[in-house]
Amino acid sequence: MTDTRKLWKVLAAIMLLSFGTLLFLGREIYLSAPPMPSAVKTTTGATLFGKDDIETGREVWQTTGGQQLGSIWGHGAYVAPDWSADWLHREATGLLELWATRDHGKSFAALDLPQQAALKARLQQELRTNSYDPSTGVVTVSADRAAVIAQVARHYQGLFGSDLELNTLRAQYAMKQGTITDPARLEALTAFFFWTAWSTTTNRPNDDVTYTSNWPSEPLVGNVPTAPTFMWTFVSIFVMLAGIGALAWYHASVQGKEPAPVVPDSDPLRALKPTPSMKATAKYFWVVTALIVVQVVLGGITAHYAVEGQGFYGFQLSEILPYSVTRSWHLQLAVLWIATAWLATGLYIAPAISGHEPKFQRLGVNFLFTCLLIIVVGALGGQWFSVMQKMGLGANFWFGHQGYEYTDIGRFWQAFLFIGLMLWLGLVGRALWPALKRRDDGRSITMLLFLSTIAIGLFYGAGLMWGRNTHLSMVEYWRWWVVHLWVEGFFEVFATAVIAFLFTKLGLVRGRSATNAVLFATVVFLTGGVLGTLHHLYWTGTPTSVLAFGAAFSALEVVPLVLIGFEAYENYKHSKAKPWIAAYRWPILFFVAVAFWNMVGAGLFGFLINPPLALYYMQGLNTTPLHGHTALFGVYGMLGIGLMLFCMRGLSRTAFWDEKLLKGAFWTMNGGLAAMALLSLAPQGLLQVHAAVTHGFWYARSAEFLQQPLMQTIVWMRMPGDVLFSVGVGLLALFVFRLFVGKPKQDTVAVGTSATVEQTAGPGR
């Protein structure tokens, strides 16, 4: 049996075991999720909230931007508070003040330590006791607690409404005036916030751990890390070290056994003539470039809201473009342009691999492009109408803002995009089919490319698995299938196969060794990657088994990144192999940047927050966007740009490729990203961690902490990196504009050592 066949069998086994376990744990999450009470009543029988109030409140929360305006259970934006933690703290301090004033005639802070300790013990007994009755579905609260709940609810109704006394706090949270204008919606919103906080502090039946495993950190109510949180943190570190050792041993055992390929003296792809459908992908790259520019502009506006609240250098921008809209668009455009770049690469590369142009392929490529434009405009427009409170709740679910970070476009647009991906799958598959039937060294890479194409098409469908009233724990479960498995998983496999194909066709690597390397990398990556999805779900109302599997397998995600330096070095050597490779220098260097950010952004900054004990304190703090920016743009964004440049090199062999613009774009984007991470996001996040450990999670996200002069200065420290990064994006946009709009010139490029080729043909339209 060949190594290739063994690797295919190992990959198949890993996929079956991993997804079988992931689905089984999904069932466990469904069974153990925090109950949705039929009613919340006082001991005297008065009803505070009903189930319909809680479910309606969640839909109201979604119309405000949901996780794009503050967070719930630690998932979401970082300027406004985590509403579940904020409610919990306000309710806890409210009860302590009520009891202290009534029983001792003093404020809680004025009591002596024994009196405070007695009231804290009473508070924990009050809040952690599970009063949910499974037979009736009713949660019962004391009269004192009901009075404090009403007090906290009034605060949120004023905050999300237009209470003038809360104008300053509203600005500090980057909320527009009158975020919600309907009084009935305001009342329902508070029911949802109460339930999310109740889940974080109520013990599971017959247990001393809350539904969210004692998250968030809140000393007043006894929310501290659990024993499994400590234990599985240690296990995750052990698993990571063991995996690194095993991979290093394997790498040492195979390194250097295969002779280096003989690199050709001229460009093997120079004779490749773009087909009509390949030429039609050019417009995709125009849109990719435009979306990058818009995304960066929106990112600058969103970051500025952290210091000016409702304005942009004095202009009250929040009245027409609120923070939750700019952040929604900023994140959604990141996913859309990266996905578009990779989809266009698939459409370009498939006919190049097979040498076959199916009938009506160009028409299909153009039709898909039109559909993508409609989806982008319609989805983003729907989000604006939703946040501006111009949609009903039912219409909001279908056409507005679902409120779930990265998957927050309306269900209609999600379904439309899924259909578009099915069309893309068909277009790529029919173009690849002749290559799939060939028996050669590249067949396995082609097969893996095709299988990843199928996975990309199908796994986005996980975003269609929840409905309007699906339990929040299950929404989070399926949402991370999309964010982690679709974006971080199968797109990675697709890109690895595409890069291997390109390097094979250029003669830089041997076909057989590339095949085995890609298969082995896929095996290693998906071994940890599939079940590593669970590390996002530690505190979303899930059982301890999720903590165990998530900790162990997310640690394995770091393992393949340890040797990423070898990949970066090999890619860099490729750029120096022959003079003609200078034509591909910058696409290859973007792949080198991918390797670097894979190690730093996905590896170092990812493992910084992945172990359970670390994530207990770090989830929802700026340590998360530290990982998010450097991994999403540093890895997937740089990869998308590199693939785009490779395709454009084939679409336009003209000599007006401005190397200076590409050089400037490459270094300023990478330098700006590094400055943004190290000067602002990292120190801001680490200071928040200290605050969370010392005072509780609520404090690390509070206006009281974030509005301190030091924290505001650190926010402003983003500006040098943001400006540098924006310059790089501008240079890239200028390069693409000149490439496709500028007049072709007669010039020469090196082919071999001395031959020249006259360039007069412009790019295909």
CSV table of N, CA, C and O in Angstrom, one decimal, residues 653-713:
chain,number,residue,atom,x,y,z
A,653,ARG,N,-0.4,39.3,-18.3
A,653,ARG,CA,1.0,39.1,-18.4
A,653,ARG,C,1.7,40.4,-18.8
A,653,ARG,O,2.9,40.4,-19.3
A,654,THR,N,1.1,41.5,-18.7
A,654,THR,CA,1.6,42.8,-19.1
A,654,THR,C,2.8,43.2,-18.2
A,654,THR,O,2.9,42.7,-17.0
A,655,ALA,N,3.6,44.0,-18.7
A,655,ALA,CA,4.9,44.4,-18.0
A,655,ALA,C,4.6,45.6,-17.1
A,655,ALA,O,5.6,46.1,-16.5
A,656,PHE,N,3.4,46.1,-17.0
A,656,PHE,CA,3.2,47.2,-16.1
A,656,PHE,C,2.8,46.8,-14.7
A,656,PHE,O,2.3,47.6,-13.9
A,657,TRP,N,3.2,45.5,-14.3
A,657,TRP,CA,3.1,45.1,-12.9
A,657,TRP,C,4.1,46.0,-12.1
A,657,TRP,O,5.3,45.9,-12.3
A,658,ASP,N,3.5,46.9,-11.3
A,658,ASP,CA,4.4,47.8,-10.5
A,658,ASP,C,4.9,47.1,-9.3
A,658,ASP,O,4.2,47.0,-8.3
A,659,GLU,N,6.1,46.7,-9.4
A,659,GLU,CA,6.8,46.0,-8.2
A,659,GLU,C,6.9,46.9,-7.0
A,659,GLU,O,6.8,46.4,-5.9
A,660,LYS,N,7.1,48.2,-7.2
A,660,LYS,CA,7.2,49.1,-6.1
A,660,LYS,C,5.9,49.2,-5.3
A,660,LYS,O,5.9,49.3,-4.1
A,661,LEU,N,4.8,49.2,-6.0
A,661,LEU,CA,3.5,49.3,-5.3
A,661,LEU,C,3.2,48.0,-4.5
A,661,LEU,O,2.8,48.1,-3.4
A,662,LEU,N,3.6,46.9,-5.1
A,662,LEU,CA,3.4,45.6,-4.4
A,662,LEU,C,4.3,45.5,-3.2
A,662,LEU,O,3.9,45.0,-2.1
A,663,LYS,N,5.5,45.9,-3.4
A,663,LYS,CA,6.5,45.9,-2.2
A,663,LYS,C,6.0,46.8,-1.1
A,663,LYS,O,6.0,46.4,0.1
A,664,GLY,N,5.5,48.0,-1.5
A,664,GLY,CA,5.0,48.9,-0.4
A,664,GLY,C,3.7,48.4,0.2
A,664,GLY,O,3.6,48.4,1.5
A,665,ALA,N,2.9,47.8,-0.6
A,665,ALA,CA,1.6,47.2,0.0
A,665,ALA,C,2.0,46.1,1.0
A,665,ALA,O,1.4,46.0,2.1
A,666,PHE,N,2.9,45.2,0.6
A,666,PHE,CA,3.2,44.0,1.4
A,666,PHE,C,3.8,44.5,2.7
A,666,PHE,O,3.3,44.0,3.8
A,667,TRP,N,4.8,45.3,2.7
A,667,TRP,CA,5.4,45.7,4.0
A,667,TRP,C,4.6,46.6,4.9
A,667,TRP,O,4.6,46.5,6.1
A,668,THR,N,3.8,47.5,4.3
A,668,THR,CA,3.0,48.4,5.1
A,668,THR,C,1.8,47.6,5.7
A,668,THR,O,1.4,47.9,6.9
A,669,MET,N,1.2,46.7,5.0
A,669,MET,CA,0.1,45.9,5.6
A,669,MET,C,0.6,45.0,6.7
A,669,MET,O,0.0,44.9,7.8
A,670,ASN,N,1.7,44.3,6.5
A,670,ASN,CA,2.3,43.5,7.5
A,670,ASN,C,2.8,44.3,8.7
A,670,ASN,O,2.5,43.9,9.9
A,671,GLY,N,3.5,45.4,8.4
A,671,GLY,CA,3.9,46.2,9.5
A,671,GLY,C,2.8,46.9,10.3
A,671,GLY,O,2.8,47.0,11.5
A,672,GLY,N,1.8,47.3,9.6
A,672,GLY,CA,0.6,47.9,10.2
A,672,GLY,C,-0.1,46.9,11.1
A,672,GLY,O,-0.6,47.3,12.2
A,673,LEU,N,-0.3,45.7,10.6
A,673,LEU,CA,-1.0,44.7,11.4
A,673,LEU,C,-0.2,44.4,12.7
A,673,LEU,O,-0.8,44.2,13.7
A,674,ALA,N,1.1,44.3,12.6
A,674,ALA,CA,2.0,44.0,13.7
A,674,ALA,C,1.9,45.2,14.7
A,674,ALA,O,1.8,44.9,16.0
A,675,ALA,N,1.9,46.4,14.3
A,675,ALA,CA,1.9,47.6,15.1
A,675,ALA,C,0.5,47.6,15.9
A,675,ALA,O,0.4,47.9,17.1
A,676,MET,N,-0.6,47.4,15.1
A,676,MET,CA,-1.9,47.4,15.7
A,676,MET,C,-2.0,46.3,16.8
A,676,MET,O,-2.5,46.6,17.9
A,677,ALA,N,-1.4,45.2,16.6
A,677,ALA,CA,-1.5,44.1,17.6
A,677,ALA,C,-0.6,44.4,18.8
A,677,ALA,O,-1.1,44.2,19.9
A,678,LEU,N,0.6,44.8,18.6
A,678,LEU,CA,1.5,44.9,19.7
A,678,LEU,C,1.4,46.2,20.5
A,678,LEU,O,1.7,46.3,21.7
A,679,LEU,N,1.0,47.3,19.8
A,679,LEU,CA,1.0,48.6,20.5
A,679,LEU,C,-0.4,48.9,21.1
A,679,LEU,O,-0.5,49.7,22.1
A,680,SER,N,-1.4,48.2,20.7
A,680,SER,CA,-2.8,48.5,21.2
A,680,SER,C,-3.5,47.3,21.7
A,680,SER,O,-3.8,47.2,22.9
A,681,LEU,N,-3.8,46.3,20.8
A,681,LEU,CA,-4.7,45.2,21.2
A,681,LEU,C,-4.1,44.4,22.3
A,681,LEU,O,-4.8,44.0,23.3
A,682,ALA,N,-2.8,44.0,22.2
A,682,ALA,CA,-2.1,43.2,23.3
A,682,ALA,C,-2.1,43.9,24.6
A,682,ALA,O,-2.6,43.3,25.6
A,683,PRO,N,-1.6,45.1,24.8
A,683,PRO,CA,-1.6,45.7,26.1
A,683,PRO,C,-3.0,46.0,26.6
A,683,PRO,O,-3.2,45.8,27.8
A,684,GLN,N,-3.9,46.4,25.8
A,684,GLN,CA,-5.2,46.6,26.2
A,684,GLN,C,-5.9,45.3,26.8
A,684,GLN,O,-6.5,45.3,27.8
A,685,GLY,N,-5.7,44.2,26.0
A,685,GLY,CA,-6.2,42.9,26.5
A,685,GLY,C,-5.6,42.4,27.7
A,685,GLY,O,-6.3,41.9,28.6
A,686,LEU,N,-4.3,42.5,27.9
A,686,LEU,CA,-3.6,42.0,29.1
A,686,LEU,C,-4.0,42.8,30.3
A,686,LEU,O,-4.1,42.3,31.4
A,687,LEU,N,-4.2,44.1,30.2
A,687,LEU,CA,-4.6,44.9,31.3
A,687,LEU,C,-6.1,44.5,31.7
A,687,LEU,O,-6.4,44.5,32.9
A,688,GLN,N,-6.9,44.2,30.7
A,688,GLN,CA,-8.2,43.8,31.0
A,688,GLN,C,-8.2,42.4,31.7
A,688,GLN,O,-9.0,42.2,32.6
A,689,VAL,N,-7.3,41.5,31.3
A,689,VAL,CA,-7.2,40.3,32.0
A,689,VAL,C,-6.8,40.5,33.5
A,689,VAL,O,-7.4,39.8,34.4
A,690,HIS,N,-5.9,41.4,33.8
A,690,HIS,CA,-5.6,41.7,35.2
A,690,HIS,C,-6.8,42.2,35.9
A,690,HIS,O,-7.1,41.8,37.1
A,691,ALA,N,-7.6,43.0,35.3
A,691,ALA,CA,-8.8,43.5,35.9
A,691,ALA,C,-9.8,42.4,36.2
A,691,ALA,O,-10.5,42.4,37.2
A,692,ALA,N,-9.9,41.5,35.2
A,692,ALA,CA,-10.9,40.4,35.3
A,692,ALA,C,-10.5,39.5,36.5
A,692,ALA,O,-11.4,39.0,37.2
A,693,VAL,N,-9.2,39.2,36.6
A,693,VAL,CA,-8.8,38.3,37.7
A,693,VAL,C,-8.9,39.0,39.0
A,693,VAL,O,-9.3,38.4,40.0
A,694,THR,N,-8.7,40.3,39.1
A,694,THR,CA,-8.7,41.0,40.3
A,694,THR,C,-10.1,41.3,40.8
A,694,THR,O,-10.4,41.2,42.0
A,695,HIS,N,-10.9,41.8,39.9
A,695,HIS,CA,-12.2,42.4,40.3
A,695,HIS,C,-13.4,41.6,39.7
A,695,HIS,O,-14.5,41.8,40.2
A,696,GLY,N,-13.2,40.8,38.7
A,696,GLY,CA,-14.3,40.2,38.0
A,696,GLY,C,-14.4,40.6,36.5
A,696,GLY,O,-14.0,41.7,36.2
A,697,PHE,N,-15.0,39.8,35.7
A,697,PHE,CA,-15.1,40.1,34.3
A,697,PHE,C,-15.9,41.3,34.0
A,697,PHE,O,-15.6,42.1,33.1
A,698,TRP,N,-17.0,41.6,34.8
A,698,TRP,CA,-17.8,42.8,34.5
A,698,TRP,C,-16.9,44.0,34.6
A,698,TRP,O,-17.1,45.0,33.8
A,699,TYR,N,-15.9,44.1,35.5
A,699,TYR,CA,-15.1,45.3,35.6
A,699,TYR,C,-14.2,45.5,34.4
A,699,TYR,O,-14.0,46.6,34.0
A,700,ALA,N,-13.7,44.4,33.9
A,700,ALA,CA,-12.8,44.5,32.8
A,700,ALA,C,-13.5,45.0,31.5
A,700,ALA,O,-12.8,45.6,30.6
A,701,ARG,N,-14.8,44.9,31.5
A,701,ARG,CA,-15.6,45.4,30.3
A,701,ARG,C,-16.4,46.7,30.7
A,701,ARG,O,-17.1,47.1,29.8
A,702,SER,N,-16.2,47.2,31.9
A,702,SER,CA,-17.0,48.3,32.3
A,702,SER,C,-16.4,49.6,31.7
A,702,SER,O,-15.3,49.8,31.4
A,703,ALA,N,-17.3,50.6,31.6
A,703,ALA,CA,-16.9,52.0,31.2
A,703,ALA,C,-15.9,52.5,32.3
A,703,ALA,O,-15.0,53.3,31.9
A,704,GLU,N,-16.1,52.2,33.5
A,704,GLU,CA,-15.3,52.7,34.6
A,704,GLU,C,-13.8,52.3,34.3
A,704,GLU,O,-12.9,53.1,34.5
A,705,PHE,N,-13.6,51.1,33.8
A,705,PHE,CA,-12.2,50.7,33.5
A,705,PHE,C,-11.7,51.1,32.2
A,705,PHE,O,-10.6,51.6,32.0
A,706,LEU,N,-12.6,51.0,31.2
A,706,LEU,CA,-12.1,51.2,29.8
A,706,LEU,C,-12.0,52.7,29.5
A,706,LEU,O,-11.2,53.1,28.6
A,707,GLN,N,-12.6,53.6,30.3
A,707,GLN,CA,-12.5,55.0,30.1
A,707,GLN,C,-11.4,55.7,30.9
A,707,GLN,O,-11.2,56.9,30.8
A,708,GLN,N,-10.6,54.9,31.6
A,708,GLN,CA,-9.4,55.4,32.3
A,708,GLN,C,-8.4,56.0,31.2
A,708,GLN,O,-8.3,55.6,30.1
A,709,PRO,N,-7.7,57.1,31.6
A,709,PRO,CA,-6.8,57.7,30.7
A,709,PRO,C,-5.8,56.7,30.0
A,709,PRO,O,-5.5,56.8,28.9
A,710,LEU,N,-5.2,55.8,30.8
A,710,LEU,CA,-4.3,54.8,30.3
A,710,LEU,C,-4.9,54.0,29.2
A,710,LEU,O,-4.3,53.8,28.1
A,711,MET,N,-6.1,53.5,29.5
A,711,MET,CA,-6.8,52.6,28.5
A,711,MET,C,-7.1,53.4,27.2
A,711,MET,O,-7.0,52.9,26.1
A,712,GLN,N,-7.5,54.7,27.4
A,712,GLN,CA,-7.9,55.5,26.2
A,712,GLN,C,-6.6,55.8,25.4
A,712,GLN,O,-6.6,55.8,24.2
A,713,THR,N,-5.5,56.0,26.1
A,713,THR,CA,-4.2,56.2,25.4
A,713,THR,C,-3.8,55.0,24.6
A,713,THR,O,-3.4,55.1,23.4
